Coordinates of C-alpha atoms in Angstrom, one line a residue:
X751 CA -39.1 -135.8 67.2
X752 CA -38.4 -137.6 70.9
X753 CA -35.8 -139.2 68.6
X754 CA -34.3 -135.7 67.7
X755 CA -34.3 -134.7 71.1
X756 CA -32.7 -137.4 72.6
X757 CA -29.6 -137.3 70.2
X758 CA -29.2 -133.7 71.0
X759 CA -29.6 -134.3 74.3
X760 CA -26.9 -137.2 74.0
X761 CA -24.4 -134.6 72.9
X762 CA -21.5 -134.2 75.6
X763 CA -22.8 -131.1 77.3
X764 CA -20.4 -131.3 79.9
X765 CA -17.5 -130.8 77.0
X766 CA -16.0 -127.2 77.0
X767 CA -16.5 -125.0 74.1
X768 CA -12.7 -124.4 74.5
X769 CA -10.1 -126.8 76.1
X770 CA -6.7 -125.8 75.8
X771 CA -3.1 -126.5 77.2
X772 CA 0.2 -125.8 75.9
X773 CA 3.7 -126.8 76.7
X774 CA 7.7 -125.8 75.7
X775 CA 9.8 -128.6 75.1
X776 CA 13.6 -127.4 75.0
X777 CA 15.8 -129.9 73.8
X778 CA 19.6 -129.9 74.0
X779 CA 21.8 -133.2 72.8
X780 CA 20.2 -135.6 74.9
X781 CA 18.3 -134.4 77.1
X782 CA 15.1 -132.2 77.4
X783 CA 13.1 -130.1 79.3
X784 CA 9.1 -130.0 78.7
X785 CA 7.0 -127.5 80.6
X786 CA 2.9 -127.6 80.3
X787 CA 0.5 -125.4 81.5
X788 CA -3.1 -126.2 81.7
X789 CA -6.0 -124.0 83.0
X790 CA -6.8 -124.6 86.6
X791 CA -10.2 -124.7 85.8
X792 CA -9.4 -127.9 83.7
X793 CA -7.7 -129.7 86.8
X794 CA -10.9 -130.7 88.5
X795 CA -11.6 -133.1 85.5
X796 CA -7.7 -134.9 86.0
X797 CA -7.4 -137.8 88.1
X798 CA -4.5 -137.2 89.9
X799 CA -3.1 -134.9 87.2
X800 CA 0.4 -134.8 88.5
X801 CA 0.7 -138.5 87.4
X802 CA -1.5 -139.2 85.0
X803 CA -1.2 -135.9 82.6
X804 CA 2.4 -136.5 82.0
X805 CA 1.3 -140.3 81.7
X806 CA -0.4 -139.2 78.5
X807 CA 2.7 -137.7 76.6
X808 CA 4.9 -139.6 74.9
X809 CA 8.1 -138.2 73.3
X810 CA 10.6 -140.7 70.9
X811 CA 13.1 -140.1 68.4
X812 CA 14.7 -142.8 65.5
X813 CA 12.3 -145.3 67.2
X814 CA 13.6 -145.3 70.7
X815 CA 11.0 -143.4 73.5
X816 CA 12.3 -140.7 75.4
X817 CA 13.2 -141.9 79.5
X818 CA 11.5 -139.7 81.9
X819 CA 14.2 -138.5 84.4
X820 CA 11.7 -136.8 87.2
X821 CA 8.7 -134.4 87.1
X822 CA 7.2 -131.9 89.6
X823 CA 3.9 -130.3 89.0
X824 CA 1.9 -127.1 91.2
X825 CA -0.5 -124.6 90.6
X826 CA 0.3 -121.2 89.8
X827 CA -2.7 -119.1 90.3
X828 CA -1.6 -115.9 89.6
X829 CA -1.0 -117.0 85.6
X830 CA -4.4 -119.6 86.2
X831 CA -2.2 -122.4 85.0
X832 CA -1.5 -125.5 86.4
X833 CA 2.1 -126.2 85.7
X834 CA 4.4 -129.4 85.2
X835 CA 7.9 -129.7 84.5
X836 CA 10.0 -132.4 83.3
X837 CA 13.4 -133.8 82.1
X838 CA 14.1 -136.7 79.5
X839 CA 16.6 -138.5 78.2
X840 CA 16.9 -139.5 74.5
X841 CA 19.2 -142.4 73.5
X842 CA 20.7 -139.8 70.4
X843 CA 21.0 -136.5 69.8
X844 CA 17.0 -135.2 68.5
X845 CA 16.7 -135.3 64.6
X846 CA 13.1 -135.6 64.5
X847 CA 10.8 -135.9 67.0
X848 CA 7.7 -138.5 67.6
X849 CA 5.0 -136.8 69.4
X850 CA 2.4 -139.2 71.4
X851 CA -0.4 -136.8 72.9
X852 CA -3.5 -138.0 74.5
X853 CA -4.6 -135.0 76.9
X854 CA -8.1 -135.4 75.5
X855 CA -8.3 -138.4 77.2
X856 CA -7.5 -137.6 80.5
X857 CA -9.5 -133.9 81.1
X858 CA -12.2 -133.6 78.2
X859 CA -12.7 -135.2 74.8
X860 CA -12.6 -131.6 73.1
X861 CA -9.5 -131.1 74.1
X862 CA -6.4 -129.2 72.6
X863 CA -2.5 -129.5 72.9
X864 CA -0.3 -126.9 71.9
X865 CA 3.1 -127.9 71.7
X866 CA 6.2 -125.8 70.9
X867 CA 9.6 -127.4 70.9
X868 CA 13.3 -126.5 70.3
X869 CA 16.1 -128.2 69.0
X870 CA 19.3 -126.6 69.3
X871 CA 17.8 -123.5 67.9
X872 CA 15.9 -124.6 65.6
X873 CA 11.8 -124.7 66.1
X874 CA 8.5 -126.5 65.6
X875 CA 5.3 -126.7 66.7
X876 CA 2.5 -129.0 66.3
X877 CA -1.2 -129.3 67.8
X878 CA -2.8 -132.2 69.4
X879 CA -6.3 -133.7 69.6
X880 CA -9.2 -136.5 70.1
X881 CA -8.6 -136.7 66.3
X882 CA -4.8 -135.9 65.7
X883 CA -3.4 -137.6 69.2
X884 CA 0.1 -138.3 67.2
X885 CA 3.0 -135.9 64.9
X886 CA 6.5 -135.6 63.9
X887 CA 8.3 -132.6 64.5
X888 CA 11.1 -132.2 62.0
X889 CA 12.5 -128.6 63.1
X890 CA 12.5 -127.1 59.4
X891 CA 10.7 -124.4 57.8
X892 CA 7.6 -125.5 56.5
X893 CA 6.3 -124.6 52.9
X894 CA 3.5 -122.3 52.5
X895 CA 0.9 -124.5 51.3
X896 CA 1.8 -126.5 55.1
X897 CA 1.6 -123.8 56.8
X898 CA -2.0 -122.8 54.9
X899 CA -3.3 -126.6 55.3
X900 CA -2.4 -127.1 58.9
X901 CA -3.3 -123.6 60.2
X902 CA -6.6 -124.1 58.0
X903 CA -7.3 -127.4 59.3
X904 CA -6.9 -126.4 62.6
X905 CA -9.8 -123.8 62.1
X906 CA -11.5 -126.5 60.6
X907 CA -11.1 -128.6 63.3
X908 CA -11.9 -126.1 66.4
X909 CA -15.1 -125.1 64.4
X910 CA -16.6 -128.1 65.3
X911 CA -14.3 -128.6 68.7
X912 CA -17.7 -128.8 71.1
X913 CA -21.0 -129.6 71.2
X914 CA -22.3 -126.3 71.8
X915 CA -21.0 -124.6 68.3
X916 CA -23.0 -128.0 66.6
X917 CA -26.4 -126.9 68.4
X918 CA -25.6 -123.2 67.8
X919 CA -25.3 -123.8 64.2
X920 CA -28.6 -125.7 64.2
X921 CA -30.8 -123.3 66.1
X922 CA -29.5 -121.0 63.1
X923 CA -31.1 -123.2 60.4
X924 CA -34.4 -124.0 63.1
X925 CA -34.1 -119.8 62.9
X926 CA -34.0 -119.6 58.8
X927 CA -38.1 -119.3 57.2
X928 CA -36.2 -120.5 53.8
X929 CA -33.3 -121.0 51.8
X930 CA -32.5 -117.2 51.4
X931 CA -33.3 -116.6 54.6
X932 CA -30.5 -119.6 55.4
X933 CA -28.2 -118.1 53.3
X934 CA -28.2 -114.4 54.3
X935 CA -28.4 -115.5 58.0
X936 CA -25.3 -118.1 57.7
X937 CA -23.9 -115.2 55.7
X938 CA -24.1 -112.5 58.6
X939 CA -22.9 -114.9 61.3
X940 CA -19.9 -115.9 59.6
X941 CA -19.3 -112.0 59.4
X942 CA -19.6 -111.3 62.9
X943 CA -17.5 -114.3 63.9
X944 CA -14.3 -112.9 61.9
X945 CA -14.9 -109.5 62.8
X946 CA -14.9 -110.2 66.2
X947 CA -12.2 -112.7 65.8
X948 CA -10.1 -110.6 63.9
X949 CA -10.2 -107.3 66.1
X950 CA -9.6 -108.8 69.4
X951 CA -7.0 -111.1 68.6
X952 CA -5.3 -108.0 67.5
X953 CA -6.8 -105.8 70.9
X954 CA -4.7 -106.1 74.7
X955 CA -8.3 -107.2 76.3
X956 CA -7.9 -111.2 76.5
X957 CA -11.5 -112.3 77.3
X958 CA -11.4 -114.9 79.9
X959 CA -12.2 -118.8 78.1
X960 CA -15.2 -119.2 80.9
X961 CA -16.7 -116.3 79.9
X962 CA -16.3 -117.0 76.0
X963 CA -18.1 -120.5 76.9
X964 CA -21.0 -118.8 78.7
X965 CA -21.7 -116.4 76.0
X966 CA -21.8 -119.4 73.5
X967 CA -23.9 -121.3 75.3
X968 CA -26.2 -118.1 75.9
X969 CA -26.1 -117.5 72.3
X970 CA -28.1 -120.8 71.7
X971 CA -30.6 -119.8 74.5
X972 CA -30.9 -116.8 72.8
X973 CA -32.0 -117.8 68.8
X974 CA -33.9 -120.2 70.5
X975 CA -35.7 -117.6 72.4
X976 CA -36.0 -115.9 68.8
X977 CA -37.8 -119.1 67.2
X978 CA -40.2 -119.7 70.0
X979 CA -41.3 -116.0 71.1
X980 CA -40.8 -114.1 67.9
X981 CA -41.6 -116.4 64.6
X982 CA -42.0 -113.1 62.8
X983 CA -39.8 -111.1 63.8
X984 CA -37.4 -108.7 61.3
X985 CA -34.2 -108.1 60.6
X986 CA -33.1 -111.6 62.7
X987 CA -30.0 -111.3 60.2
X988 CA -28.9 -108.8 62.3
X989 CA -29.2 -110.4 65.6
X990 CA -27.3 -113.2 64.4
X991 CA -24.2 -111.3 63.3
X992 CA -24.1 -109.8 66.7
X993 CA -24.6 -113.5 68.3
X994 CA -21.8 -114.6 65.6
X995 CA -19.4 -112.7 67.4
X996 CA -19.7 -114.2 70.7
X997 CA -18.5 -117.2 68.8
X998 CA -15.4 -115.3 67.1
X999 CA -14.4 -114.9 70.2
X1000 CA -13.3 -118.2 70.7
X1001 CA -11.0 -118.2 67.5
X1002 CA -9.5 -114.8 68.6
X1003 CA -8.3 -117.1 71.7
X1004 CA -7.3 -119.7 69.4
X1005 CA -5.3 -117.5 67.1
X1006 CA -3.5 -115.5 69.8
X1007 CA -2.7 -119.3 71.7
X1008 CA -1.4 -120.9 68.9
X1009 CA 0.2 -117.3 66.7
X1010 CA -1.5 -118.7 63.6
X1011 CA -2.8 -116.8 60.7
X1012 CA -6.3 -115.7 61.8
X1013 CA -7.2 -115.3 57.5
X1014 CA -6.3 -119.4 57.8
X1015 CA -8.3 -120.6 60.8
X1016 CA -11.0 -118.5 60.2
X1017 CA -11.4 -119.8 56.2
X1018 CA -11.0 -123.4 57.8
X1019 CA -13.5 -122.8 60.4
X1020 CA -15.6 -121.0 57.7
X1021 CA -15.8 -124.2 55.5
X1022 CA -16.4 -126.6 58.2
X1023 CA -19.4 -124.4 59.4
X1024 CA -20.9 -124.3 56.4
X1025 CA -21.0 -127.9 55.8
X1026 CA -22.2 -128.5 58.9
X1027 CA -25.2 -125.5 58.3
X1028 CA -26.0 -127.4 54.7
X1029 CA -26.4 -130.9 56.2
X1030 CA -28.6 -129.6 59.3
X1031 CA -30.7 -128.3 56.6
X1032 CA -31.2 -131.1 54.7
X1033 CA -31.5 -133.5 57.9
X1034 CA -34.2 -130.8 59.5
X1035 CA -36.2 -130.2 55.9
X1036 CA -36.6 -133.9 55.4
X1037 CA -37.9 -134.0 59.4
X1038 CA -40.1 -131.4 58.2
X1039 CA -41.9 -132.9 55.6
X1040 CA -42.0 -136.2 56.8
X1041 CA -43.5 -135.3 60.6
X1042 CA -45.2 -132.3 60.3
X1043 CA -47.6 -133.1 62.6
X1044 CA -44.8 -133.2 65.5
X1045 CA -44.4 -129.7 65.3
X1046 CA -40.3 -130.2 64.7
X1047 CA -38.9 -126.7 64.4
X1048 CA -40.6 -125.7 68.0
X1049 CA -40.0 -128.8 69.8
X1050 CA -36.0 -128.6 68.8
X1051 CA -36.2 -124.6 69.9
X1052 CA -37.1 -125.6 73.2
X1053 CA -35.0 -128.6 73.4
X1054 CA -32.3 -126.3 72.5
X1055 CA -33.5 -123.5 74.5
X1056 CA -33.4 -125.6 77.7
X1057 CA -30.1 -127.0 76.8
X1058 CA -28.7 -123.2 76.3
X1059 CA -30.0 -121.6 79.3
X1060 CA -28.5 -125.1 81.6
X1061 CA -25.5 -124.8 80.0
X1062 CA -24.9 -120.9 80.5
X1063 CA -25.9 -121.1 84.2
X1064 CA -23.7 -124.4 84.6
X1065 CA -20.7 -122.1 83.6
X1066 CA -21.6 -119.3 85.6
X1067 CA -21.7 -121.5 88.7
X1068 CA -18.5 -123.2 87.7

């Protein structure tokens, strides 16, 4: 069980449950002009971020990279961004276009590009991570079943974007007393996390990213408080649909960032969670039977307990 602890202890705590820039790249003949925007709050994690962010970009077309011209970066408070701007030079006229991002690298491993460009008129977009760092932009329509894989994947891919939606996800099998239970509990959190998703990426209220990773972090707190304090307690089914949509209010962000289809993201993030759910159940049933002595599903509550409530004050201070 010390062995349990220490791996989820190991996870990167410090990683944000969302990390998120975007950028405009406007190209004309040549030339081209790239604008990104990060969150202030991210800054403090850059090393000299007017140097190395832009460091970490790398645009190139029919095998030649793109000459940075200048740059100029500041912080714009009022939007909460910080902002760099810069011109290029391409050695042809922009067919298709090589896309080099490594952001995650630079401000935390979690975290996410989005970049929109435009060619003469004609547009593209393409997201960026720790496990995509690379694309081509070809400035065409894409097909349907693109546009379903890469908006799915991307739901896929945010659903497991942080460390704190893994530990949520397994204080949710620690909070399941047996397979139904499992089922009907991963059932009713999935439905609070589109519900939530889907209304308020359609509502005016934007809720502010720190606040989304403070009520996720709270939310593992919370179960955790559930397991420990109240082993018997009813209707936890319905506790965890309302804790689910804390969590759906990270995709709402996501969807509204990027303008993807939230039915997409959210089946893509639904598949991903429930793969993860199955093989936390396996990993803590065979735990179970094997070291029963050790008292597993308490010990990881209160591993995870602690872990919640440092988290969710860690974000409040910050």
């Amino acid at each position: 069980m010390k062995l349990l602890a220490g791996v989820i202890l190991a996870c990167p705590a410090l990683a944000h449950v969302m990390s998120m820039s975007s950028g405009d790249l406007v190209i004309r003949g040549t030339r081209a002009h790239y604008e990104l925007r990060l969150p202030l709050y991210e800054v403090p994690h850059v090393a000299s971020p007017a140097e190395s962010l832009l460091a970490h970009m790398e645009f190139s077309s029919g095998g030649h990279t793109a000459r940075l011209l200048e740059h100029h970066c500041r912080e714009a408070p009022a939007q909460g961004s910080y902002v760099c701007e810069a011109d290029y030079q391409f050695a042809a006229p922009v067919e298709s276009l090589d896309v080099m991002c490594t952001f995650y690298a630079v401000t935390v491993p979690n975290h996410v590009h989005l970049l929109r460009a435009d060619n003469n008129g004609k547009h593209d977009q393409a997201l960026f991570d720790i496990s995509f760092p690379w694309a081509t932009l070809r400035f065409r329509p894409p097909t349907a079943l693109e546009t379903a894989v890469t908006q799915a994947a991307g739901g896929f891919a945010r659903a497991l974007g942080g460390a704190v939606q893994i530990l949520f996800l397994a204080s949710l099998v620690l909070a399941a007393r047996g397979r139904r239970e499992l089922m009907l509990l991963t059932a009713m959190f999935l439905a609070g996390q589109i519900a939530a998703a889907v209304t308020v990426a359609h509502m005016l209220w934007q809720p502010p990213a720190r606040f989304v990773e403070a009520a996720a972090a709270l939310t593992v707190a919370y179960l955790a408080v559930e397991i420990l304090f109240l082993p018997e307690a009813g209707m936890r089914w319905l506790i965890v649909s309302a804790l689910g949509a804390f969590h759906g209010l990270y995709f709402a962000l996501f969807v509204r960032t990027t303008g993807y289809s939230a039915g997409y993201v959210l089946a893509g993030a639904a598949c991903a969670e429930i793969i993860v759910i199955g093989a936390l159940a396996a990993v803590f049933g065979q735990i179970g039977k094997r070291l029963p002595a050790l008292k597993p599903v308490p010990v990881s509550a209160a591993v995870l307990l602690v872990i919640g409530l440092s988290w969710f004050f860690l974000r409040l201070r910050s």
